[in-house]
Short mmCIF file of C-alpha atoms and ligand atoms in Angstrom, two decimals:
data_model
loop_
_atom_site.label_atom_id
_atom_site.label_comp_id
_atom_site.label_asym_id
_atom_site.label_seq_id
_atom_site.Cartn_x
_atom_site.Cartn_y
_atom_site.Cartn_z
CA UNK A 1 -1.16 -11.57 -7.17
CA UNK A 2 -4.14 -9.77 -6.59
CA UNK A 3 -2.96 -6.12 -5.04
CA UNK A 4 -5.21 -5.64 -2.06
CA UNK A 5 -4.01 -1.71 -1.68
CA UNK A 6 -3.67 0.73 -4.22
CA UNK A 7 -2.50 3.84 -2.51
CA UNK A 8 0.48 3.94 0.10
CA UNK A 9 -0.63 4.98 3.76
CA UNK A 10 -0.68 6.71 5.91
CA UNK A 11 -2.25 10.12 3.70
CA UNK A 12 -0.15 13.61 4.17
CA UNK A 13 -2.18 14.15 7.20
CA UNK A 14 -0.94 11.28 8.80
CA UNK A 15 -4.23 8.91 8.66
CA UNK A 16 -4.48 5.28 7.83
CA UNK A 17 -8.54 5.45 6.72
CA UNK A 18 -10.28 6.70 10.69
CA UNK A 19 -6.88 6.45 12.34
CA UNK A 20 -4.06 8.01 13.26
CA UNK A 21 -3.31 11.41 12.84
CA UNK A 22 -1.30 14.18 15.29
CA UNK A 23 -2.55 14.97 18.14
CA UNK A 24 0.10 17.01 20.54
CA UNK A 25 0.57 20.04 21.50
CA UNK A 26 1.14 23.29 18.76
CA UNK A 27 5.21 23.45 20.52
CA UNK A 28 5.49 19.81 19.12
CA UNK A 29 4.11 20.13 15.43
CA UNK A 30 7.44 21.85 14.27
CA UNK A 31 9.32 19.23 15.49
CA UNK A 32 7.23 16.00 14.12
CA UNK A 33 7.11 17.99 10.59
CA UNK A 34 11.03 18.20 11.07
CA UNK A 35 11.21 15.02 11.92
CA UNK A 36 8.94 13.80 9.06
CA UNK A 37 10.89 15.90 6.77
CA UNK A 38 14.21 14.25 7.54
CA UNK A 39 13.22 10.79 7.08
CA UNK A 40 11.61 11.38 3.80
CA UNK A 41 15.20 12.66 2.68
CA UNK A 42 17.45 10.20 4.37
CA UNK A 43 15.09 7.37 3.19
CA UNK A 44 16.11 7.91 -0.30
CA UNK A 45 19.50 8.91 0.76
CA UNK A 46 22.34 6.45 -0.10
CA UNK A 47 25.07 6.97 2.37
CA UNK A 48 21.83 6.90 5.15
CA UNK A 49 20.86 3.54 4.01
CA UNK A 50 24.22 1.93 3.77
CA UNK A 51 25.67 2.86 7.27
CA UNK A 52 21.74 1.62 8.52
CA UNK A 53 22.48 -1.66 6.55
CA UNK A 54 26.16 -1.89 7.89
CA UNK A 55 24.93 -1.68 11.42
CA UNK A 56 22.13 -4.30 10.72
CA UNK A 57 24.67 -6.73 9.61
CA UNK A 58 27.55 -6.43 11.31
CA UNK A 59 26.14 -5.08 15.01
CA UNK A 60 22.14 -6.38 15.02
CA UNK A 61 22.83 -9.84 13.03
CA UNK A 62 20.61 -9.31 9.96
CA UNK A 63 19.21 -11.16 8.30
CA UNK A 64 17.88 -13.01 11.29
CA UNK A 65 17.32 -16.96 10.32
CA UNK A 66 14.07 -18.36 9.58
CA UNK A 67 13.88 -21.87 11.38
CA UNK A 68 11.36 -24.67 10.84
CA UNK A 69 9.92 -25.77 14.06
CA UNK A 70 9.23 -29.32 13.21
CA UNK A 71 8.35 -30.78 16.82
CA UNK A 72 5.93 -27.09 17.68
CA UNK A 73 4.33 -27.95 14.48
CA UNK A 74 3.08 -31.33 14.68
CA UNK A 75 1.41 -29.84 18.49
CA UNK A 76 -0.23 -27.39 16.32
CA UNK A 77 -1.66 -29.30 13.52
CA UNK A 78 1.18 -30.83 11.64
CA UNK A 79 2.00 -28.18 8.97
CA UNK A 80 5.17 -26.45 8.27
CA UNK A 81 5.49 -23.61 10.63
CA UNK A 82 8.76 -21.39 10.60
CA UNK A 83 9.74 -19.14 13.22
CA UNK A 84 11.31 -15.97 12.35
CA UNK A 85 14.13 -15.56 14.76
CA UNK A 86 14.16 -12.20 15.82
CA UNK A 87 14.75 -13.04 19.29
CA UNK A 88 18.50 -13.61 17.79
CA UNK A 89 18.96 -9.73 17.48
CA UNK A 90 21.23 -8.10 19.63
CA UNK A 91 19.58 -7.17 22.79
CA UNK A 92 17.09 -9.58 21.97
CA UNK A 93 13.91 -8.49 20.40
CA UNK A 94 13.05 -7.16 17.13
CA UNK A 95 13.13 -3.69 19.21
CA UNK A 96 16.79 -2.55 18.00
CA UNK A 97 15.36 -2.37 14.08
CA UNK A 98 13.56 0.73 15.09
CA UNK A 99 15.92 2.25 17.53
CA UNK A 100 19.07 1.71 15.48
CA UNK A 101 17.05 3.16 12.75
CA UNK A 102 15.80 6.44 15.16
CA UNK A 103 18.71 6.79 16.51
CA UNK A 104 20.67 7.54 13.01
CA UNK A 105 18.30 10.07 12.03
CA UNK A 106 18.24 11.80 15.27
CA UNK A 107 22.25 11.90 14.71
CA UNK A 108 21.71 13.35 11.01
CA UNK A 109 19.16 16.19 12.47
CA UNK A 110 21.94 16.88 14.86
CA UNK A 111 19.88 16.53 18.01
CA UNK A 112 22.23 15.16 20.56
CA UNK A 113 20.07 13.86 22.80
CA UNK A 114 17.79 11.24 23.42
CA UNK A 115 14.68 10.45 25.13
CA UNK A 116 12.29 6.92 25.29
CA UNK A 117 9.62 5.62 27.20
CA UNK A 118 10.03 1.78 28.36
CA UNK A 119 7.18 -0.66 29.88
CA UNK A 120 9.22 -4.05 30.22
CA UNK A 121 12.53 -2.09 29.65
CA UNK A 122 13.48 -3.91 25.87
CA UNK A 123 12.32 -0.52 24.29
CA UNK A 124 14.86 1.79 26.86
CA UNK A 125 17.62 -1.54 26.78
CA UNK A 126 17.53 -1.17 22.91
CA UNK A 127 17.47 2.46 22.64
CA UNK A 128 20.20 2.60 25.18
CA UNK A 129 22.01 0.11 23.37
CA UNK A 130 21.70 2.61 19.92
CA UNK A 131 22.71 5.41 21.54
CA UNK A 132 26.04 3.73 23.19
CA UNK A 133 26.91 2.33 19.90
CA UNK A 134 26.01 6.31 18.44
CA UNK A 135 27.81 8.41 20.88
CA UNK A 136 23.92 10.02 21.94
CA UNK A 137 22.98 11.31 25.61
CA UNK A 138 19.86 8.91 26.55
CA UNK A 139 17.16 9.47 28.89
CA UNK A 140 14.86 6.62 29.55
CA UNK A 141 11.31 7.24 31.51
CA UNK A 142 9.90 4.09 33.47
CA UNK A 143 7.20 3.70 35.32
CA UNK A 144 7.81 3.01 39.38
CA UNK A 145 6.35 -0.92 38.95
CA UNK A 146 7.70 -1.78 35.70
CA UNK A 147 11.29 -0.56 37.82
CA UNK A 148 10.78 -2.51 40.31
CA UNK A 149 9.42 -5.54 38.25
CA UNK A 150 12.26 -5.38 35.59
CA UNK A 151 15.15 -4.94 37.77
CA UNK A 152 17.77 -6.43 35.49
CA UNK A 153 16.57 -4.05 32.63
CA UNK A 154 17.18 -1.01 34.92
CA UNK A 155 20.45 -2.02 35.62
CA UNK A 156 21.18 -2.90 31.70
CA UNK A 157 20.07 0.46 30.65
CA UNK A 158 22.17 2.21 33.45
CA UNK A 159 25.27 -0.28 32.41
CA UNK A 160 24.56 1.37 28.56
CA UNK A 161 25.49 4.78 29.83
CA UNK A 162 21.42 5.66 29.92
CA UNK A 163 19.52 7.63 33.04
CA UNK A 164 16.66 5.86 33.67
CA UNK A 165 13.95 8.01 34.85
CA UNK A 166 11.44 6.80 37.65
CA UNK A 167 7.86 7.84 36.84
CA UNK A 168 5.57 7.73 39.74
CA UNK A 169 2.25 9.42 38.34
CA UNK A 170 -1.21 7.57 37.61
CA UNK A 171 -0.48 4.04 37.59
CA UNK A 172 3.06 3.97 37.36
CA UNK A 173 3.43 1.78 34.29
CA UNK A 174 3.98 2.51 30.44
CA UNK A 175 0.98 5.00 29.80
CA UNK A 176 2.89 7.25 32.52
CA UNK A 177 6.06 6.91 31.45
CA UNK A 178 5.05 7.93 27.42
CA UNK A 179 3.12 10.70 29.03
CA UNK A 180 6.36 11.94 31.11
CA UNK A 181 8.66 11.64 27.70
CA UNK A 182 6.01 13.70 25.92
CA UNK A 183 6.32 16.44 28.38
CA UNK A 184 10.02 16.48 28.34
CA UNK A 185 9.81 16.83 24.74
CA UNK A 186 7.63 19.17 24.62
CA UNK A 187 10.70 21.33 27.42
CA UNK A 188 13.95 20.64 25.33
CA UNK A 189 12.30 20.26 21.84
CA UNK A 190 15.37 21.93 20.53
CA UNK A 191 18.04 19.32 21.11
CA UNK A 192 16.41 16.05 21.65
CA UNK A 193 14.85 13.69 19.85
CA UNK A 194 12.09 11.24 21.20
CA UNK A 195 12.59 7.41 20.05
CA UNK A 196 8.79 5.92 20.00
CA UNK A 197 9.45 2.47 20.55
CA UNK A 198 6.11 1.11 18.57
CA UNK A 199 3.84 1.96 16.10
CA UNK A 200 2.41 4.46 17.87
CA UNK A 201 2.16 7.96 18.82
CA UNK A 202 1.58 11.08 16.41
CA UNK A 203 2.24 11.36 12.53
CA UNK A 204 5.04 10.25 11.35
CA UNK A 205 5.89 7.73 14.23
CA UNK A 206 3.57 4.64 13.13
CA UNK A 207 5.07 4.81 9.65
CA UNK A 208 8.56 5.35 10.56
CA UNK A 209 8.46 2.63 13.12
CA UNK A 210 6.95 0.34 10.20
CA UNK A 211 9.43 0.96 7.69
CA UNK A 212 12.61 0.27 10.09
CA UNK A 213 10.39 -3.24 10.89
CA UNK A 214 9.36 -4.40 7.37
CA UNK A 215 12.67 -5.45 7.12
CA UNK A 216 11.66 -8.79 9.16
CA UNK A 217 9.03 -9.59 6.37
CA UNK A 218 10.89 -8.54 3.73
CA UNK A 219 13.22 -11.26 4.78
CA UNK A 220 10.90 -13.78 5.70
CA UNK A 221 9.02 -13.67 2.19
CA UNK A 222 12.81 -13.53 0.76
CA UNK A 223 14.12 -17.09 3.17
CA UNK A 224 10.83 -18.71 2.34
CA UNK A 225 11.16 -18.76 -2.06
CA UNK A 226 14.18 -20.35 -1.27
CA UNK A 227 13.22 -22.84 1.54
CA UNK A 228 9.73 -23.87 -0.18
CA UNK A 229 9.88 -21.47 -3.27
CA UNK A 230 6.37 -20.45 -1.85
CA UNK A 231 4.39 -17.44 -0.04
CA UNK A 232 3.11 -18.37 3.13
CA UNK A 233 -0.46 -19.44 3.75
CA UNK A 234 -0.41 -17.79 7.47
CA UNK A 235 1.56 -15.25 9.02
CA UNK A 236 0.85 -15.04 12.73
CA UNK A 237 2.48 -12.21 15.17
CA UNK A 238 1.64 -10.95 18.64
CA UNK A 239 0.34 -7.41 19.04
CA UNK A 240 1.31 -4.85 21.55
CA UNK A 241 1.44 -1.80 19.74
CA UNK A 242 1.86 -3.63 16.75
CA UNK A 243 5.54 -3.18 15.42
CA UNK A 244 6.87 -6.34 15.56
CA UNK A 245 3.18 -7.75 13.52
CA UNK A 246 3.48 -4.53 10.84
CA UNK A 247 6.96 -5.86 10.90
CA UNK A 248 6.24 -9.29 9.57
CA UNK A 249 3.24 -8.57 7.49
CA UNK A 250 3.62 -4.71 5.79
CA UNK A 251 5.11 -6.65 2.75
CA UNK A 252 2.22 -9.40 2.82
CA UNK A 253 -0.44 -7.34 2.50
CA UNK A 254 -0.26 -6.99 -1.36
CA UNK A 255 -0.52 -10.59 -1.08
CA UNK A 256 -4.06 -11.11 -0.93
CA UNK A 257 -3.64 -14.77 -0.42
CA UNK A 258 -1.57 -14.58 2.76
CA UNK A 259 -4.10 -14.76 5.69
CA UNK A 260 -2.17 -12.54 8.54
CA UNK A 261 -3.48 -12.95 12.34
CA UNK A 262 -2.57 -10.77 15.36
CA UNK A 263 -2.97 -11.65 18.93
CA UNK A 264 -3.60 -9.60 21.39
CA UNK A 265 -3.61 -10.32 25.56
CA UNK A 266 -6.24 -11.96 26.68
CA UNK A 267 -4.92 -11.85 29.83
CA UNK A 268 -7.17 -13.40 32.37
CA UNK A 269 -10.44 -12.84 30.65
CA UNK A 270 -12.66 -10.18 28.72
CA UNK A 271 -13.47 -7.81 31.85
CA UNK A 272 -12.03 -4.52 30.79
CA UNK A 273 -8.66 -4.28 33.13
CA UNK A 274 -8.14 -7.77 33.18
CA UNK A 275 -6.95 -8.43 29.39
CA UNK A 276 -5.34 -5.91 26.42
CA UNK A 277 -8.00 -7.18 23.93
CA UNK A 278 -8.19 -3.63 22.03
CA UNK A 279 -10.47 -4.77 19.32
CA UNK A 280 -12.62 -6.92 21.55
CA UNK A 281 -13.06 -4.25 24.01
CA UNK A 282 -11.78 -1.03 23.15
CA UNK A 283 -13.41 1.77 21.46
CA UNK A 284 -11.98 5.41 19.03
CA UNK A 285 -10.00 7.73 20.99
CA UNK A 286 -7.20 9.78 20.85
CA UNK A 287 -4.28 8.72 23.24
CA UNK A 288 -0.44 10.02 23.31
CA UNK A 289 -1.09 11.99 19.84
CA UNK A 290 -2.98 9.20 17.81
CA UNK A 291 -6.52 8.61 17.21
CA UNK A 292 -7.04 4.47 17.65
CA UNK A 293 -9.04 1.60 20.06
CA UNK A 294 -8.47 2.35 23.33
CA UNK A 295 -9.35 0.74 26.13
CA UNK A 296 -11.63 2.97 28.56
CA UNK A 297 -14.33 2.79 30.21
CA UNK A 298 -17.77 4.30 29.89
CA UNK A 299 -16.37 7.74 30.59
CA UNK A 300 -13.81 7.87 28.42
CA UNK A 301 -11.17 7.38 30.86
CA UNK A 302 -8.43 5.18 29.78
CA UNK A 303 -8.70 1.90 31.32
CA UNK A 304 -6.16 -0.49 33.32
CA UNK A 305 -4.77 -3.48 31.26
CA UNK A 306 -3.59 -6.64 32.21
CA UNK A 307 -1.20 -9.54 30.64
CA UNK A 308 1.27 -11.78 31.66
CA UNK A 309 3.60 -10.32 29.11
CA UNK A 310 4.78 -6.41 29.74
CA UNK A 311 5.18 -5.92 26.08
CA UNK A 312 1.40 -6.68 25.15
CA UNK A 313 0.04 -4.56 28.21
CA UNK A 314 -0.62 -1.21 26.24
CA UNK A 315 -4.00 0.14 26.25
CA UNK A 316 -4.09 1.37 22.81
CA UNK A 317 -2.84 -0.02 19.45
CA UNK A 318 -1.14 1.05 16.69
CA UNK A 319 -3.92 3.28 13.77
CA UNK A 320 -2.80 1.08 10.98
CA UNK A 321 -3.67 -1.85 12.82
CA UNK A 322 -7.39 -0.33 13.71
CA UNK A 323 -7.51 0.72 9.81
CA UNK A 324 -6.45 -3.13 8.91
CA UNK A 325 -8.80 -4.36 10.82
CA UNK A 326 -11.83 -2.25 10.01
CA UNK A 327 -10.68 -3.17 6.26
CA UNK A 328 -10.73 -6.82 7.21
CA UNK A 329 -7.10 -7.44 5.94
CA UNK A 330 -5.82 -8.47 9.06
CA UNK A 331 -7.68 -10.70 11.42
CA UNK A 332 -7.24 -10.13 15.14
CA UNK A 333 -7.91 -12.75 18.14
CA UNK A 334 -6.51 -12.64 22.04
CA UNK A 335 -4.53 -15.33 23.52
CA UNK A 336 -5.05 -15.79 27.53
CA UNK A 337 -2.30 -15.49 30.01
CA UNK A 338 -2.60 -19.31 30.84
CA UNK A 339 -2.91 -20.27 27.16
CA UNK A 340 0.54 -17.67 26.80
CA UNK A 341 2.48 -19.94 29.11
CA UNK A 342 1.56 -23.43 27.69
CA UNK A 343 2.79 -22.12 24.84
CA UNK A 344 6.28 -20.76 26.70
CA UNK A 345 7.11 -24.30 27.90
CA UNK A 346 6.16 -26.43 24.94
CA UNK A 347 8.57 -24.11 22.35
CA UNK A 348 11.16 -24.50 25.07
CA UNK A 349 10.53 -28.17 25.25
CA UNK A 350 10.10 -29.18 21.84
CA UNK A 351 12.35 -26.70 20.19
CA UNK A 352 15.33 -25.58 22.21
CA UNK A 353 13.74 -21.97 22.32
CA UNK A 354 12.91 -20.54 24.95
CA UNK A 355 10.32 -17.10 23.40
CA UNK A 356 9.33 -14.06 25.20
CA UNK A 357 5.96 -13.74 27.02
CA UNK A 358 5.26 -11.68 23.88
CA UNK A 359 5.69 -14.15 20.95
CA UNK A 360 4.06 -17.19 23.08
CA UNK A 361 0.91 -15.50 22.63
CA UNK A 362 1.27 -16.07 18.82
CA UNK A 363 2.21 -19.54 19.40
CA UNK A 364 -0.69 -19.95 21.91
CA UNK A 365 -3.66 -18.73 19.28
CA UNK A 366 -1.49 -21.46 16.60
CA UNK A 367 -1.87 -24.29 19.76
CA UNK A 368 -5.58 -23.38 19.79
CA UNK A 369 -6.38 -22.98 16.73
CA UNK A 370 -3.82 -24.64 14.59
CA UNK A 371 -6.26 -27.63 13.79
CA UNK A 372 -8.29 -25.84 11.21
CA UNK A 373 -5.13 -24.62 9.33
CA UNK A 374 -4.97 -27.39 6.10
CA UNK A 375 -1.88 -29.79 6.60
CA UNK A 376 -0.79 -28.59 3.71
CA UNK A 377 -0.04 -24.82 4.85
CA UNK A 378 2.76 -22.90 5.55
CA UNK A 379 3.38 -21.14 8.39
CA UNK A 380 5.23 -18.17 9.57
CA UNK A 381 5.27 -16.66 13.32
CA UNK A 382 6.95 -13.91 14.26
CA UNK A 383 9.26 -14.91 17.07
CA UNK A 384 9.70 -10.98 18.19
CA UNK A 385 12.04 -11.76 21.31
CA UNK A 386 13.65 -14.16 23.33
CA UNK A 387 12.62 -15.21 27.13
CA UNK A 388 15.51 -14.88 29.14
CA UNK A 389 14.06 -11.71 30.60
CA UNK A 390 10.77 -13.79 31.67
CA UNK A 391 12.78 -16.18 33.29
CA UNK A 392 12.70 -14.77 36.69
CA UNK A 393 8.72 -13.75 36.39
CA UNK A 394 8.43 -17.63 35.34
CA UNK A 395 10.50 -18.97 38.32
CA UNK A 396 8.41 -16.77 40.95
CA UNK A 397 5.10 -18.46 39.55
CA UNK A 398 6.70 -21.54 39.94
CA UNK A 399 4.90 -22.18 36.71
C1 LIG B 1 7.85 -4.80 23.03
C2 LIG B 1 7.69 -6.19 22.60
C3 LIG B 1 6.51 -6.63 21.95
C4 LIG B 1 5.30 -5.75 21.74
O1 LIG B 1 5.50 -4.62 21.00
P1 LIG B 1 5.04 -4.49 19.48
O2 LIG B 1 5.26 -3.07 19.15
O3 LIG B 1 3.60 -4.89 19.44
O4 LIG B 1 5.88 -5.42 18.69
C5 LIG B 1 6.45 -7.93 21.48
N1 LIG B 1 7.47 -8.78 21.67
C6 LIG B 1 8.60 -8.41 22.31
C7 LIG B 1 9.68 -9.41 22.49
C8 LIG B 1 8.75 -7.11 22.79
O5 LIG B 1 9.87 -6.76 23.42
#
């Protein structure tokens, strides 16, 4: 196989290529290099890795399965598409790989408590969730509207043991929310620990966040030898911040034959604040401690985003995505709202599944575009959560 990258990223500095990088305040560098410093160890640690595996087995339900979506497929173009189920997980979403993971070296650093940022709540729900399971004092911030719009999550969280936080600055959403974490950080550095829930955020966070995901394409590559005894053609995965996609496809990459697509929201069109379209309208900045496409406008400010789905409404994205795609190894398109919810009902119908918000934008760009993929091809989405929490948002359409 033809090796498509020769050096491992990011560099010591933090940078994929242009992107990434640390950029907080000096009270916070001592604790990222501390940080960075105690997953280097525990990753080649023994006893680390075998209670992380234990929990992935016997609490998360690794390995997920990897189901073939027969009926989806022949909507799409008629070749053999597999979903990998991480909406299976406990809690739902392919969220609790990184905040098991987090949460076990925050334990090993002895910092007893906690803190996350949440947009839809499956972040804060899953960090909660960790941090029950870990014995850990958890703090969630969450934007006013996201509160209000994911009521149920709320109450999960504050079920888990977890404070949930109100944040009622700027607009009231996720970009608040990361902003108020950073700044309690920054006040009890000492004895907590902040649990990024993406790839995102200063040096180390986008490559620890990858290397508790990878495990869902390390399985994937592992399910397919023995279902077709093949590499996939196409890997497909929604893009928020990007974990669940550098999830799937961080193994694929050396695999120069394995054409890997994100989608991003395309929410109701390409005016910036009605879509989260980062490479089709963004441009380099630096926001919370990482230099990638933002969304702002012609001042620099950051912009409002839109999408159907909470998880994909994120102004920024991940710096190894923005290096990917400047290197051309990854190929990024959007997927609208409308285009998002077609693809919600016809995996319910056709399949039994019903898939977040998120993942139906993956399945939207294969509805669209699945007719120039060869017959022949095999498929692999990233099925990164299950719908039950978009139930309610659905039923209030009335779509
Ligand atoms: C949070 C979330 C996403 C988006 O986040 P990424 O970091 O881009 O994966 C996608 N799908 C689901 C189900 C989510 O909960």
């Amino acid at each position: 196989m033809t090796q498509t990258r020769t050096r491992p990223l990011p560099d010591r500095h933090g940078y994929f290529g242009d992107f990434g990088g640390r950029y907080v305040p000096e009270t916070l560098m001592a604790a990222l290099d501390e940080f960075e410093a105690s997953y280097k160890n525990l990753k080649k640690d023994r006893s680390f890795r075998a209670e992380l595996d234990e929990i992935l087995t016997e609490y998360v339900g690794r390995p997920t399965p990897l189901t073939e979506a027969k009926r989806f497929a022949e909507m799409c173009g008629g070749f053999r598409l597999f979903l990998k189920r991480e909406d299976l997980n406990h809690t739902g979403a392919h969220k609790i790989n990184n905040a098991i993971g987090q949460a076990l070296i925050a334990k090993r650093m002895g910092k007893e408590r906690i803190i996350a940022e949440t947009g839809a709540g499956q972040h804060g729900v899953a960090t909660a969730t960790a941090c029950a399971l870990l014995g850990l004092k958890c703090v969630v911030y969450m934007g006013e509207v996201d509160m209000a719009r994911q009521e149920l999550n709320v109450f999960r969280m504050r079920l888990l043991g977890a404070e949930v936080v109100q944040v009622s600055s700027g607009s009231r959403t996720l970009k608040d929310a990361i902003n108020e974490a950073i700044r309690d950080w920054v006040t009890n550095v000492r004895t907590t620990h902040y649990i990024l829930g993406s790839v995102l955020g200063p040096h180390p966070y986008p490559m620890v966040v990858r290397d508790f995901q990878s495990v869902i394409g390390r399985e994937a590559l592992g399910q397919l030898r023995k279902k077709v005894n093949m590499l996939p053609n196409v890997a497909v995965a929604c893009v928020g911040g990007g974990s669940n996609a550098i999830g799937l496809f961080y193994e694929m990459l050396k695999h120069a034959s394995i054409r890997l697509v994100g989608v991003e929201a395309g929410g109701r069109g390409p005016k910036l604040g009605d879509h989260a379209a980062r490479f089709s309208g963004g441009a380099l900045g630096v926001l919370h401690g990482t230099r990638s496409m933002i969304l702002q406008d012609e001042f620099g400010q950051i912009a409002e985003t839109h999408s159907i789905s909470a998880g994909l409404d994120y102004p920024s994205i991940g710096p190894e995505h923005a290096y990917l795609q400047q290197i051309g190894r990854i190929e990024y398109h959007d997927c609208s709202d409308d285009l998002a919810l077609e693809a919600f009902h016809k995996l319910s119908e056709c399949e039994g599944i019903i898939p977040a918000l998120e993942s139906a934008h993956a399945l939207g760009w294969l509805l669209r575009n699945g007719n120039a993929i060869a017959r022949d091809s095999v498929v692999v989405v990233n099925l990164s959560g299950r719908g039950d929490k978009d139930v309610p948002q659905i039923a209030a359409m009335g779509a």
